Short mmCIF file of N, CA and C in Angstrom, two decimals:
data_model
loop_
_atom_site.label_atom_id
_atom_site.label_comp_id
_atom_site.label_asym_id
_atom_site.label_seq_id
_atom_site.Cartn_x
_atom_site.Cartn_y
_atom_site.Cartn_z
N UNK A 877 16.01 111.84 -108.93
CA UNK A 877 15.83 111.96 -107.49
C UNK A 877 14.59 111.14 -107.12
N UNK A 878 14.71 110.36 -106.05
CA UNK A 878 13.58 109.55 -105.63
C UNK A 878 13.70 109.16 -104.18
N UNK A 879 12.77 108.33 -103.75
CA UNK A 879 12.76 107.85 -102.37
C UNK A 879 13.20 106.40 -102.35
N UNK A 880 13.97 106.01 -101.34
CA UNK A 880 14.38 104.63 -101.21
C UNK A 880 13.83 104.06 -99.91
N UNK A 881 13.35 102.81 -99.96
CA UNK A 881 12.78 102.18 -98.77
C UNK A 881 13.87 101.63 -97.86
N UNK A 882 15.03 101.33 -98.41
CA UNK A 882 16.08 100.66 -97.65
C UNK A 882 17.40 101.42 -97.81
N UNK A 883 17.68 102.38 -96.92
CA UNK A 883 18.90 103.19 -97.06
C UNK A 883 20.17 102.41 -96.76
N UNK A 884 20.06 101.31 -95.99
CA UNK A 884 21.24 100.49 -95.70
C UNK A 884 21.42 99.45 -96.80
N UNK A 885 22.58 98.77 -96.78
CA UNK A 885 22.83 97.74 -97.77
C UNK A 885 21.87 96.56 -97.62
N UNK A 886 21.58 95.90 -98.72
CA UNK A 886 20.70 94.73 -98.67
C UNK A 886 21.01 93.84 -99.87
N UNK A 887 20.51 92.60 -99.79
CA UNK A 887 20.60 91.65 -100.90
C UNK A 887 19.18 91.23 -101.23
N UNK A 888 18.80 91.32 -102.50
CA UNK A 888 17.44 91.00 -102.91
C UNK A 888 17.44 89.79 -103.84
N UNK A 889 16.51 88.87 -103.57
CA UNK A 889 16.25 87.75 -104.45
C UNK A 889 14.80 87.84 -104.89
N UNK A 890 14.58 87.82 -106.19
CA UNK A 890 13.22 87.97 -106.70
C UNK A 890 12.97 86.94 -107.80
N UNK A 891 11.84 86.29 -107.71
CA UNK A 891 11.46 85.33 -108.74
C UNK A 891 9.99 85.44 -109.05
N UNK A 892 9.63 85.21 -110.31
CA UNK A 892 8.23 85.30 -110.71
C UNK A 892 7.93 84.25 -111.78
N UNK A 893 6.78 83.61 -111.62
CA UNK A 893 6.27 82.67 -112.61
C UNK A 893 4.89 83.15 -113.02
N UNK A 894 4.64 83.17 -114.34
CA UNK A 894 3.33 83.63 -114.82
C UNK A 894 2.88 82.77 -115.99
N UNK A 895 1.62 82.40 -115.95
CA UNK A 895 0.99 81.66 -117.03
C UNK A 895 -0.26 82.42 -117.43
N UNK A 896 -0.37 82.81 -118.70
CA UNK A 896 -1.49 83.67 -119.12
C UNK A 896 -2.11 83.17 -120.42
N UNK A 897 -2.98 82.18 -120.32
CA UNK A 897 -3.66 81.68 -121.52
C UNK A 897 -4.76 82.64 -121.98
N UNK A 898 -5.09 82.53 -123.26
CA UNK A 898 -6.19 83.30 -123.86
C UNK A 898 -7.29 82.32 -124.27
N UNK A 899 -8.24 82.09 -123.37
CA UNK A 899 -9.27 81.08 -123.66
C UNK A 899 -10.23 81.53 -124.77
N UNK A 900 -10.57 80.61 -125.65
CA UNK A 900 -11.49 80.93 -126.75
C UNK A 900 -12.92 80.53 -126.43
N UNK A 901 -13.11 79.74 -125.38
CA UNK A 901 -14.45 79.21 -125.09
C UNK A 901 -15.15 79.92 -123.94
N UNK A 902 -14.54 80.96 -123.37
CA UNK A 902 -15.20 81.69 -122.28
C UNK A 902 -15.62 83.05 -122.83
N UNK A 903 -16.92 83.27 -123.03
CA UNK A 903 -17.38 84.54 -123.61
C UNK A 903 -17.00 85.74 -122.74
N UNK A 904 -16.54 86.80 -123.37
CA UNK A 904 -16.24 88.04 -122.68
C UNK A 904 -14.89 88.08 -121.99
N UNK A 905 -14.15 86.98 -122.02
CA UNK A 905 -12.84 86.92 -121.36
C UNK A 905 -11.73 86.94 -122.40
N UNK A 906 -10.82 87.90 -122.28
CA UNK A 906 -9.70 87.99 -123.21
C UNK A 906 -8.50 87.18 -122.75
N UNK A 907 -8.22 87.22 -121.43
CA UNK A 907 -7.02 86.55 -120.93
C UNK A 907 -7.18 86.20 -119.46
N UNK A 908 -6.62 85.06 -119.06
CA UNK A 908 -6.52 84.66 -117.66
C UNK A 908 -5.05 84.71 -117.27
N UNK A 909 -4.77 85.16 -116.06
CA UNK A 909 -3.38 85.26 -115.60
C UNK A 909 -3.25 84.56 -114.25
N UNK A 910 -2.34 83.60 -114.20
CA UNK A 910 -1.98 82.92 -112.97
C UNK A 910 -0.53 83.29 -112.67
N UNK A 911 -0.27 83.79 -111.47
CA UNK A 911 1.07 84.30 -111.18
C UNK A 911 1.49 83.93 -109.77
N UNK A 912 2.77 83.58 -109.62
CA UNK A 912 3.37 83.34 -108.31
C UNK A 912 4.63 84.19 -108.22
N UNK A 913 4.79 84.90 -107.10
CA UNK A 913 5.86 85.89 -106.97
C UNK A 913 6.55 85.74 -105.62
N UNK A 914 7.87 85.81 -105.61
CA UNK A 914 8.64 85.77 -104.37
C UNK A 914 9.61 86.94 -104.34
N UNK A 915 9.58 87.71 -103.26
CA UNK A 915 10.51 88.82 -103.03
C UNK A 915 11.17 88.60 -101.68
N UNK A 916 12.50 88.54 -101.65
CA UNK A 916 13.23 88.14 -100.44
C UNK A 916 14.39 89.10 -100.23
N UNK A 917 14.37 89.81 -99.08
CA UNK A 917 15.43 90.78 -98.77
C UNK A 917 16.20 90.31 -97.52
N UNK A 918 17.51 90.37 -97.60
CA UNK A 918 18.35 90.08 -96.44
C UNK A 918 19.38 91.20 -96.30
N UNK A 919 20.15 91.15 -95.21
CA UNK A 919 21.28 92.06 -95.09
C UNK A 919 22.35 91.63 -96.10
N UNK A 920 23.40 92.45 -96.32
CA UNK A 920 24.40 92.12 -97.35
C UNK A 920 25.07 90.75 -97.17
N UNK A 921 25.14 90.25 -95.92
CA UNK A 921 25.76 88.95 -95.69
C UNK A 921 24.83 87.79 -96.08
N UNK A 922 23.54 88.08 -96.21
CA UNK A 922 22.56 87.05 -96.54
C UNK A 922 22.06 86.26 -95.35
N UNK A 923 22.47 86.63 -94.14
CA UNK A 923 22.12 85.86 -92.94
C UNK A 923 20.86 86.36 -92.25
N UNK A 924 20.65 87.67 -92.21
CA UNK A 924 19.49 88.22 -91.50
C UNK A 924 18.41 88.65 -92.48
N UNK A 925 17.22 88.05 -92.34
CA UNK A 925 16.10 88.36 -93.24
C UNK A 925 15.50 89.70 -92.84
N UNK A 926 15.37 90.62 -93.82
CA UNK A 926 14.71 91.90 -93.57
C UNK A 926 13.22 91.81 -93.87
N UNK A 927 12.88 91.20 -95.01
CA UNK A 927 11.47 90.99 -95.34
C UNK A 927 11.34 89.91 -96.39
N UNK A 928 10.14 89.34 -96.44
CA UNK A 928 9.86 88.28 -97.42
C UNK A 928 8.40 88.38 -97.82
N UNK A 929 8.12 88.39 -99.11
CA UNK A 929 6.74 88.40 -99.63
C UNK A 929 6.57 87.23 -100.58
N UNK A 930 5.56 86.40 -100.32
CA UNK A 930 5.18 85.32 -101.22
C UNK A 930 3.75 85.61 -101.66
N UNK A 931 3.55 85.73 -102.96
CA UNK A 931 2.25 86.19 -103.46
C UNK A 931 1.75 85.28 -104.58
N UNK A 932 0.47 84.93 -104.48
CA UNK A 932 -0.22 84.22 -105.55
C UNK A 932 -1.34 85.09 -106.10
N UNK A 933 -1.43 85.19 -107.42
CA UNK A 933 -2.40 86.09 -108.06
C UNK A 933 -3.19 85.34 -109.12
N UNK A 934 -4.51 85.59 -109.15
CA UNK A 934 -5.36 85.15 -110.25
C UNK A 934 -6.08 86.38 -110.79
N UNK A 935 -5.93 86.62 -112.10
CA UNK A 935 -6.50 87.82 -112.71
C UNK A 935 -7.24 87.45 -113.99
N UNK A 936 -8.32 88.18 -114.24
CA UNK A 936 -9.11 88.00 -115.45
C UNK A 936 -9.17 89.33 -116.19
N UNK A 937 -8.75 89.33 -117.46
CA UNK A 937 -8.88 90.50 -118.34
C UNK A 937 -10.08 90.26 -119.25
N UNK A 938 -11.07 91.17 -119.17
CA UNK A 938 -12.27 91.03 -119.98
C UNK A 938 -12.12 91.76 -121.31
N UNK A 939 -12.89 91.37 -122.30
CA UNK A 939 -12.84 92.04 -123.60
C UNK A 939 -13.36 93.47 -123.51
N UNK A 940 -14.11 93.78 -122.47
CA UNK A 940 -14.63 95.15 -122.27
C UNK A 940 -13.54 96.12 -121.84
N UNK A 941 -12.36 95.60 -121.44
CA UNK A 941 -11.30 96.46 -120.90
C UNK A 941 -11.25 96.45 -119.39
N UNK A 942 -12.27 95.86 -118.74
CA UNK A 942 -12.27 95.73 -117.28
C UNK A 942 -11.37 94.56 -116.87
N UNK A 943 -10.91 94.58 -115.62
CA UNK A 943 -10.14 93.47 -115.07
C UNK A 943 -10.59 93.20 -113.64
N UNK A 944 -10.44 91.98 -113.20
CA UNK A 944 -10.67 91.64 -111.80
C UNK A 944 -9.52 90.78 -111.33
N UNK A 945 -9.18 90.89 -110.05
CA UNK A 945 -8.00 90.20 -109.53
C UNK A 945 -8.21 89.77 -108.09
N UNK A 946 -7.73 88.59 -107.77
CA UNK A 946 -7.70 88.08 -106.39
C UNK A 946 -6.26 87.69 -106.10
N UNK A 947 -5.74 88.15 -104.96
CA UNK A 947 -4.39 87.72 -104.61
C UNK A 947 -4.27 87.44 -103.12
N UNK A 948 -3.36 86.55 -102.80
CA UNK A 948 -3.05 86.19 -101.43
C UNK A 948 -1.56 86.43 -101.22
N UNK A 949 -1.21 87.12 -100.14
CA UNK A 949 0.19 87.47 -99.87
C UNK A 949 0.57 87.02 -98.47
N UNK A 950 1.66 86.28 -98.38
CA UNK A 950 2.25 85.88 -97.09
C UNK A 950 3.49 86.74 -96.90
N UNK A 951 3.53 87.48 -95.79
CA UNK A 951 4.59 88.47 -95.56
C UNK A 951 5.31 88.20 -94.25
N UNK A 952 6.63 88.37 -94.27
CA UNK A 952 7.41 88.48 -93.05
C UNK A 952 8.14 89.81 -93.10
N UNK A 953 8.09 90.56 -92.01
CA UNK A 953 8.77 91.86 -91.97
C UNK A 953 9.47 92.03 -90.63
N UNK A 954 10.76 92.34 -90.70
CA UNK A 954 11.54 92.60 -89.49
C UNK A 954 11.58 94.10 -89.27
N UNK A 955 10.96 94.58 -88.19
CA UNK A 955 10.90 96.01 -87.89
C UNK A 955 12.05 96.34 -86.93
N UNK A 956 12.98 97.19 -87.38
CA UNK A 956 14.12 97.54 -86.51
C UNK A 956 13.97 98.90 -85.84
N UNK A 957 12.87 99.61 -86.15
CA UNK A 957 12.57 100.87 -85.48
C UNK A 957 11.05 101.00 -85.38
N UNK A 958 10.50 101.36 -84.21
CA UNK A 958 9.05 101.46 -84.07
C UNK A 958 8.47 102.54 -84.99
N UNK A 959 7.21 102.36 -85.39
CA UNK A 959 6.55 103.36 -86.24
C UNK A 959 5.07 103.43 -85.89
N UNK A 960 4.45 104.55 -86.26
CA UNK A 960 3.03 104.77 -86.00
C UNK A 960 2.21 104.27 -87.19
N UNK A 961 1.40 103.24 -86.95
CA UNK A 961 0.53 102.72 -88.01
C UNK A 961 -0.79 103.48 -88.07
N UNK A 962 -1.18 104.07 -86.96
CA UNK A 962 -2.37 104.92 -86.87
C UNK A 962 -2.08 105.96 -85.80
N UNK A 963 -3.03 106.87 -85.61
CA UNK A 963 -2.81 107.97 -84.67
C UNK A 963 -2.49 107.47 -83.26
N UNK A 964 -3.09 106.35 -82.86
CA UNK A 964 -2.91 105.84 -81.49
C UNK A 964 -2.28 104.44 -81.46
N UNK A 965 -1.68 104.00 -82.57
CA UNK A 965 -1.10 102.65 -82.63
C UNK A 965 0.37 102.73 -83.02
N UNK A 966 1.22 102.28 -82.11
CA UNK A 966 2.67 102.27 -82.35
C UNK A 966 3.12 100.82 -82.48
N UNK A 967 3.68 100.46 -83.64
CA UNK A 967 4.15 99.10 -83.88
C UNK A 967 5.58 98.98 -83.34
N UNK A 968 5.82 98.07 -82.38
CA UNK A 968 7.16 97.97 -81.79
C UNK A 968 8.13 97.16 -82.65
N UNK A 969 9.39 97.20 -82.28
CA UNK A 969 10.44 96.44 -82.94
C UNK A 969 10.14 94.95 -82.81
N UNK A 970 10.39 94.20 -83.89
CA UNK A 970 10.17 92.76 -83.84
C UNK A 970 10.04 92.17 -85.21
N UNK A 971 9.85 90.85 -85.27
CA UNK A 971 9.61 90.15 -86.52
C UNK A 971 8.15 89.74 -86.62
N UNK A 972 7.52 90.01 -87.75
CA UNK A 972 6.07 89.79 -87.89
C UNK A 972 5.78 88.96 -89.14
N UNK A 973 4.97 87.93 -88.96
CA UNK A 973 4.49 87.07 -90.05
C UNK A 973 2.98 87.26 -90.16
N UNK A 974 2.48 87.54 -91.35
CA UNK A 974 1.03 87.65 -91.52
C UNK A 974 0.63 87.39 -92.97
N UNK A 975 -0.65 87.08 -93.16
CA UNK A 975 -1.21 86.78 -94.48
C UNK A 975 -2.38 87.71 -94.76
N UNK A 976 -2.44 88.22 -96.00
CA UNK A 976 -3.55 89.09 -96.40
C UNK A 976 -4.17 88.59 -97.71
N UNK A 977 -5.48 88.75 -97.82
CA UNK A 977 -6.22 88.45 -99.04
C UNK A 977 -6.78 89.75 -99.61
N UNK A 978 -6.71 89.89 -100.93
CA UNK A 978 -7.20 91.13 -101.56
C UNK A 978 -7.98 90.79 -102.82
N UNK A 979 -9.10 91.46 -102.99
CA UNK A 979 -9.88 91.36 -104.22
C UNK A 979 -10.10 92.74 -104.79
N UNK A 980 -10.01 92.86 -106.12
CA UNK A 980 -10.20 94.17 -106.74
C UNK A 980 -10.90 94.03 -108.09
N UNK A 981 -11.58 95.10 -108.47
CA UNK A 981 -12.21 95.18 -109.80
C UNK A 981 -11.86 96.54 -110.39
N UNK A 982 -11.33 96.53 -111.61
CA UNK A 982 -10.91 97.76 -112.28
C UNK A 982 -11.78 97.98 -113.51
N UNK A 983 -12.41 99.15 -113.57
CA UNK A 983 -13.20 99.54 -114.74
C UNK A 983 -12.28 100.16 -115.78
N UNK A 984 -12.41 99.75 -117.01
CA UNK A 984 -11.50 100.15 -118.08
C UNK A 984 -11.41 101.65 -118.28
N UNK A 985 -10.24 102.13 -118.76
CA UNK A 985 -10.02 103.57 -118.92
C UNK A 985 -10.84 104.21 -120.04
N UNK A 986 -11.51 103.40 -120.86
CA UNK A 986 -12.32 103.97 -121.93
C UNK A 986 -13.64 104.54 -121.41
N UNK A 987 -13.98 104.26 -120.15
CA UNK A 987 -15.23 104.74 -119.57
C UNK A 987 -15.08 106.17 -119.07
N UNK A 988 -16.19 106.89 -119.00
CA UNK A 988 -16.17 108.25 -118.43
C UNK A 988 -15.81 108.22 -116.96
N UNK A 989 -16.26 107.19 -116.26
CA UNK A 989 -15.88 106.97 -114.87
C UNK A 989 -15.16 105.63 -114.81
N UNK A 990 -13.87 105.67 -114.53
CA UNK A 990 -13.08 104.44 -114.42
C UNK A 990 -12.41 104.43 -113.05
N UNK A 991 -11.80 103.31 -112.72
CA UNK A 991 -11.12 103.24 -111.43
C UNK A 991 -11.09 101.83 -110.90
N UNK A 992 -10.60 101.69 -109.66
CA UNK A 992 -10.42 100.39 -109.04
C UNK A 992 -11.06 100.36 -107.65
N UNK A 993 -11.93 99.39 -107.43
CA UNK A 993 -12.50 99.14 -106.11
C UNK A 993 -11.75 97.96 -105.49
N UNK A 994 -11.33 98.11 -104.23
CA UNK A 994 -10.50 97.10 -103.59
C UNK A 994 -11.04 96.75 -102.20
N UNK A 995 -11.01 95.46 -101.89
CA UNK A 995 -11.33 94.95 -100.56
C UNK A 995 -10.12 94.14 -100.10
N UNK A 996 -9.63 94.41 -98.88
CA UNK A 996 -8.49 93.66 -98.34
C UNK A 996 -8.81 93.24 -96.91
N UNK A 997 -8.40 92.02 -96.58
CA UNK A 997 -8.60 91.51 -95.21
C UNK A 997 -7.44 90.59 -94.86
N UNK A 998 -7.01 90.64 -93.60
CA UNK A 998 -5.98 89.69 -93.18
C UNK A 998 -5.19 90.17 -92.00
N UNK A 999 -4.05 89.53 -91.82
CA UNK A 999 -3.19 89.86 -90.70
C UNK A 999 -2.48 91.18 -90.91
N UNK A 1000 -2.05 91.73 -89.76
CA UNK A 1000 -1.33 93.00 -89.80
C UNK A 1000 -0.58 93.14 -88.49
N UNK A 1001 0.73 92.81 -88.48
CA UNK A 1001 1.58 92.97 -87.29
C UNK A 1001 0.92 92.40 -86.03
N UNK A 1002 0.69 91.09 -86.04
CA UNK A 1002 0.08 90.35 -84.91
C UNK A 1002 -1.38 90.72 -84.68
N UNK A 1003 -2.01 91.43 -85.59
CA UNK A 1003 -3.41 91.79 -85.48
C UNK A 1003 -4.12 91.58 -86.80
N UNK A 1004 -5.18 92.37 -87.04
CA UNK A 1004 -5.94 92.25 -88.28
C UNK A 1004 -6.14 93.60 -88.95
N UNK A 1005 -6.36 93.55 -90.26
CA UNK A 1005 -6.60 94.74 -91.07
C UNK A 1005 -7.83 94.50 -91.94
N UNK A 1006 -8.73 95.51 -92.00
CA UNK A 1006 -9.84 95.54 -92.94
C UNK A 1006 -9.65 96.80 -93.79
N UNK A 1007 -9.74 96.66 -95.09
CA UNK A 1007 -9.57 97.83 -95.96
C UNK A 1007 -10.62 97.84 -97.08
N UNK A 1008 -11.20 99.01 -97.31
CA UNK A 1008 -12.06 99.27 -98.46
C UNK A 1008 -11.52 100.52 -99.14
N UNK A 1009 -11.35 100.47 -100.45
CA UNK A 1009 -10.85 101.68 -101.13
C UNK A 1009 -11.44 101.79 -102.53
N UNK A 1010 -11.48 103.03 -103.00
CA UNK A 1010 -11.95 103.35 -104.35
C UNK A 1010 -11.05 104.44 -104.91
N UNK A 1011 -10.31 104.12 -105.96
CA UNK A 1011 -9.46 105.09 -106.65
C UNK A 1011 -9.98 105.19 -108.07
N UNK A 1012 -10.31 106.41 -108.49
CA UNK A 1012 -11.01 106.51 -109.77
C UNK A 1012 -10.55 107.72 -110.59
N UNK A 1013 -11.11 107.78 -111.78
CA UNK A 1013 -10.90 108.91 -112.69
C UNK A 1013 -12.25 109.24 -113.31
N UNK A 1014 -12.65 110.49 -113.17
CA UNK A 1014 -13.91 110.96 -113.72
C UNK A 1014 -13.57 111.98 -114.80
N UNK A 1015 -13.94 111.67 -116.04
CA UNK A 1015 -13.59 112.53 -117.18
C UNK A 1015 -14.76 113.43 -117.53
N UNK A 1016 -14.57 114.74 -117.35
CA UNK A 1016 -15.60 115.71 -117.71
C UNK A 1016 -15.51 116.09 -119.18
N UNK A 1017 -14.31 116.09 -119.71
CA UNK A 1017 -14.05 116.35 -121.13
C UNK A 1017 -12.69 115.74 -121.43
N UNK A 1018 -12.28 115.68 -122.71
CA UNK A 1018 -10.96 115.13 -123.02
C UNK A 1018 -9.80 115.87 -122.33
N UNK A 1019 -10.03 117.13 -121.91
CA UNK A 1019 -8.97 117.91 -121.28
C UNK A 1019 -9.11 118.09 -119.78
N UNK A 1020 -10.29 117.82 -119.24
CA UNK A 1020 -10.55 118.11 -117.83
C UNK A 1020 -11.06 116.86 -117.12
N UNK A 1021 -10.37 116.46 -116.04
CA UNK A 1021 -10.78 115.26 -115.32
C UNK A 1021 -10.41 115.36 -113.84
N UNK A 1022 -11.08 114.53 -113.04
CA UNK A 1022 -10.82 114.46 -111.59
C UNK A 1022 -10.41 113.05 -111.24
N UNK A 1023 -9.61 112.93 -110.17
CA UNK A 1023 -9.16 111.62 -109.70
C UNK A 1023 -9.44 111.49 -108.20
N UNK A 1024 -10.70 111.19 -107.83
CA UNK A 1024 -11.02 111.05 -106.41
C UNK A 1024 -10.55 109.71 -105.84
N UNK A 1025 -10.16 109.73 -104.56
CA UNK A 1025 -9.70 108.54 -103.85
C UNK A 1025 -10.31 108.51 -102.46
N UNK A 1026 -10.83 107.36 -102.08
CA UNK A 1026 -11.33 107.14 -100.72
C UNK A 1026 -10.73 105.83 -100.23
N UNK A 1027 -10.11 105.85 -99.07
CA UNK A 1027 -9.52 104.64 -98.50
C UNK A 1027 -9.87 104.57 -97.02
N UNK A 1028 -10.52 103.46 -96.61
CA UNK A 1028 -10.89 103.24 -95.21
C UNK A 1028 -10.17 102.01 -94.71
N UNK A 1029 -9.39 102.15 -93.63
CA UNK A 1029 -8.62 101.05 -93.07
C UNK A 1029 -8.92 100.94 -91.58
N UNK A 1030 -9.29 99.75 -91.14
CA UNK A 1030 -9.53 99.49 -89.72
C UNK A 1030 -8.46 98.53 -89.22
N UNK A 1031 -7.76 98.93 -88.16
CA UNK A 1031 -6.67 98.14 -87.60
C UNK A 1031 -7.04 97.66 -86.20
N UNK A 1032 -6.73 96.41 -85.91
CA UNK A 1032 -6.93 95.85 -84.57
C UNK A 1032 -5.70 95.03 -84.24
N UNK A 1033 -4.81 95.59 -83.42
CA UNK A 1033 -3.55 94.95 -83.06
C UNK A 1033 -3.44 94.91 -81.54
N UNK A 1034 -2.48 94.11 -80.99
CA UNK A 1034 -2.37 94.04 -79.53
C UNK A 1034 -2.11 95.37 -78.84
N UNK A 1035 -1.65 96.37 -79.57
CA UNK A 1035 -1.31 97.66 -78.97
C UNK A 1035 -2.41 98.70 -79.15
N UNK A 1036 -3.57 98.28 -79.69
CA UNK A 1036 -4.69 99.19 -79.80
C UNK A 1036 -5.51 98.97 -81.06
N UNK A 1037 -6.60 99.73 -81.16
CA UNK A 1037 -7.46 99.70 -82.33
C UNK A 1037 -7.51 101.10 -82.92
N UNK A 1038 -7.65 101.19 -84.23
CA UNK A 1038 -7.71 102.51 -84.84
C UNK A 1038 -8.03 102.43 -86.31
N UNK A 1039 -8.05 103.61 -86.92
CA UNK A 1039 -8.34 103.74 -88.34
C UNK A 1039 -7.27 104.60 -88.99
N UNK A 1040 -6.97 104.29 -90.25
CA UNK A 1040 -6.16 105.19 -91.07
C UNK A 1040 -6.94 105.39 -92.36
N UNK A 1041 -7.55 106.55 -92.48
CA UNK A 1041 -8.41 106.84 -93.61
C UNK A 1041 -7.83 107.96 -94.46
N UNK A 1042 -8.13 107.91 -95.73
CA UNK A 1042 -7.61 108.90 -96.67
C UNK A 1042 -8.72 109.31 -97.63
N UNK A 1043 -8.90 110.61 -97.80
CA UNK A 1043 -9.84 111.15 -98.79
C UNK A 1043 -9.09 112.19 -99.58
N UNK A 1044 -9.08 112.05 -100.89
CA UNK A 1044 -8.36 113.04 -101.70
C UNK A 1044 -8.99 113.14 -103.08
N UNK A 1045 -8.66 114.22 -103.74
CA UNK A 1045 -9.09 114.39 -105.13
C UNK A 1045 -8.10 115.30 -105.84
N UNK A 1046 -7.78 114.91 -107.06
CA UNK A 1046 -6.92 115.73 -107.91
C UNK A 1046 -7.73 116.18 -109.12
N UNK A 1047 -7.67 117.48 -109.42
CA UNK A 1047 -8.30 118.03 -110.62
C UNK A 1047 -7.20 118.41 -111.60
N UNK A 1048 -7.35 118.01 -112.84
CA UNK A 1048 -6.33 118.29 -113.86
C UNK A 1048 -6.99 118.85 -115.11
N UNK A 1049 -6.39 119.94 -115.61
CA UNK A 1049 -6.82 120.50 -116.89
C UNK A 1049 -5.61 120.53 -117.82
N UNK A 1050 -5.75 119.90 -118.98
CA UNK A 1050 -4.66 119.84 -119.96
C UNK A 1050 -4.81 121.00 -120.94
N UNK A 1051 -3.83 121.90 -120.93
CA UNK A 1051 -3.85 123.06 -121.82
C UNK A 1051 -3.37 122.66 -123.20
N UNK A 1052 -2.28 121.90 -123.25
CA UNK A 1052 -1.70 121.43 -124.50
C UNK A 1052 -0.95 120.14 -124.21
N UNK A 1053 -0.44 119.43 -125.23
CA UNK A 1053 0.33 118.21 -124.95
C UNK A 1053 1.54 118.44 -124.06
N UNK A 1054 2.01 119.70 -123.95
CA UNK A 1054 3.19 119.99 -123.14
C UNK A 1054 2.89 120.77 -121.86
N UNK A 1055 1.62 121.06 -121.59
CA UNK A 1055 1.32 121.88 -120.43
C UNK A 1055 -0.03 121.48 -119.82
N UNK A 1056 -0.05 121.39 -118.48
CA UNK A 1056 -1.30 121.12 -117.78
C UNK A 1056 -1.28 121.83 -116.44
N UNK A 1057 -2.48 122.01 -115.87
CA UNK A 1057 -2.64 122.60 -114.55
C UNK A 1057 -3.32 121.56 -113.68
N UNK A 1058 -2.78 121.32 -112.47
CA UNK A 1058 -3.31 120.29 -111.60
C UNK A 1058 -3.36 120.78 -110.16
N UNK A 1059 -4.39 120.37 -109.42
CA UNK A 1059 -4.54 120.75 -108.00
C UNK A 1059 -4.97 119.52 -107.21
N UNK A 1060 -4.36 119.33 -106.04
CA UNK A 1060 -4.66 118.19 -105.18
C UNK A 1060 -5.12 118.68 -103.81
N UNK A 1061 -6.20 118.08 -103.30
CA UNK A 1061 -6.66 118.31 -101.93
C UNK A 1061 -6.75 116.95 -101.25
N UNK A 1062 -6.18 116.83 -100.04
CA UNK A 1062 -6.12 115.52 -99.39
C UNK A 1062 -6.27 115.64 -97.88
N UNK A 1063 -7.05 114.70 -97.29
CA UNK A 1063 -7.16 114.60 -95.84
C UNK A 1063 -6.70 113.22 -95.41
N UNK A 1064 -5.83 113.17 -94.40
CA UNK A 1064 -5.33 111.90 -93.87
C UNK A 1064 -5.60 111.85 -92.37
N UNK A 1065 -6.27 110.77 -91.94
CA UNK A 1065 -6.66 110.68 -90.53
C UNK A 1065 -5.48 110.31 -89.62
N UNK A 1066 -4.48 109.59 -90.13
CA UNK A 1066 -3.37 109.16 -89.28
C UNK A 1066 -2.64 110.34 -88.66
N UNK A 1067 -2.45 111.39 -89.48
CA UNK A 1067 -1.79 112.61 -88.98
C UNK A 1067 -2.80 113.72 -88.73
N UNK A 1068 -4.11 113.44 -88.98
CA UNK A 1068 -5.17 114.42 -88.83
C UNK A 1068 -4.81 115.71 -89.55
N UNK A 1069 -4.43 115.56 -90.83
CA UNK A 1069 -3.95 116.71 -91.59
C UNK A 1069 -4.66 116.85 -92.93
N UNK A 1070 -4.80 118.11 -93.34
CA UNK A 1070 -5.32 118.45 -94.65
C UNK A 1070 -4.17 119.07 -95.43
N UNK A 1071 -3.99 118.62 -96.66
CA UNK A 1071 -2.90 119.17 -97.47
C UNK A 1071 -3.39 119.44 -98.88
N UNK A 1072 -2.70 120.35 -99.55
CA UNK A 1072 -3.05 120.69 -100.93
C UNK A 1072 -1.81 121.16 -101.65
N UNK A 1073 -1.83 121.01 -102.96
CA UNK A 1073 -0.75 121.56 -103.79
C UNK A 1073 -1.28 121.83 -105.19
#
């Protein structure tokens, strides 16, 4: 059982090219990754474009286990039903072309505090998006750890300005290889809601 993004029929074309050399002359670097990716969705007839993503990625894997990545994505999205992007921002039906740049740094999982810091900037449905986020894992012991997340998004589009922010944390205690106890607390500004499970 799962969730599907496209309940109607569609045709998908996907292609990816990747080159990942292992340089011997750059101290502290294990691998470099250059990648180009294309994702193209149309209706079943192939005539009407639903969405298109063209992405270029440059990533560095360090010998420490850390990684850093820069990517640029050119997106086209055809919106056939309006939706709320923030509490006071409603994106109308239409076709939207925009480009986003993202940079991230991931601290290796061998650390007591690991996680990914991300900065994103670019277009967003005829407007702009600024994003800062931190998703991490804090290990108190081999069996007990927390996974705090903070995400700040600022939107500026022709239909208004707003924020969609998320603060959450999951606590997990592993009793045995087959059993664990986990609790999640989360606040989301778009719906102004607090949830837990």
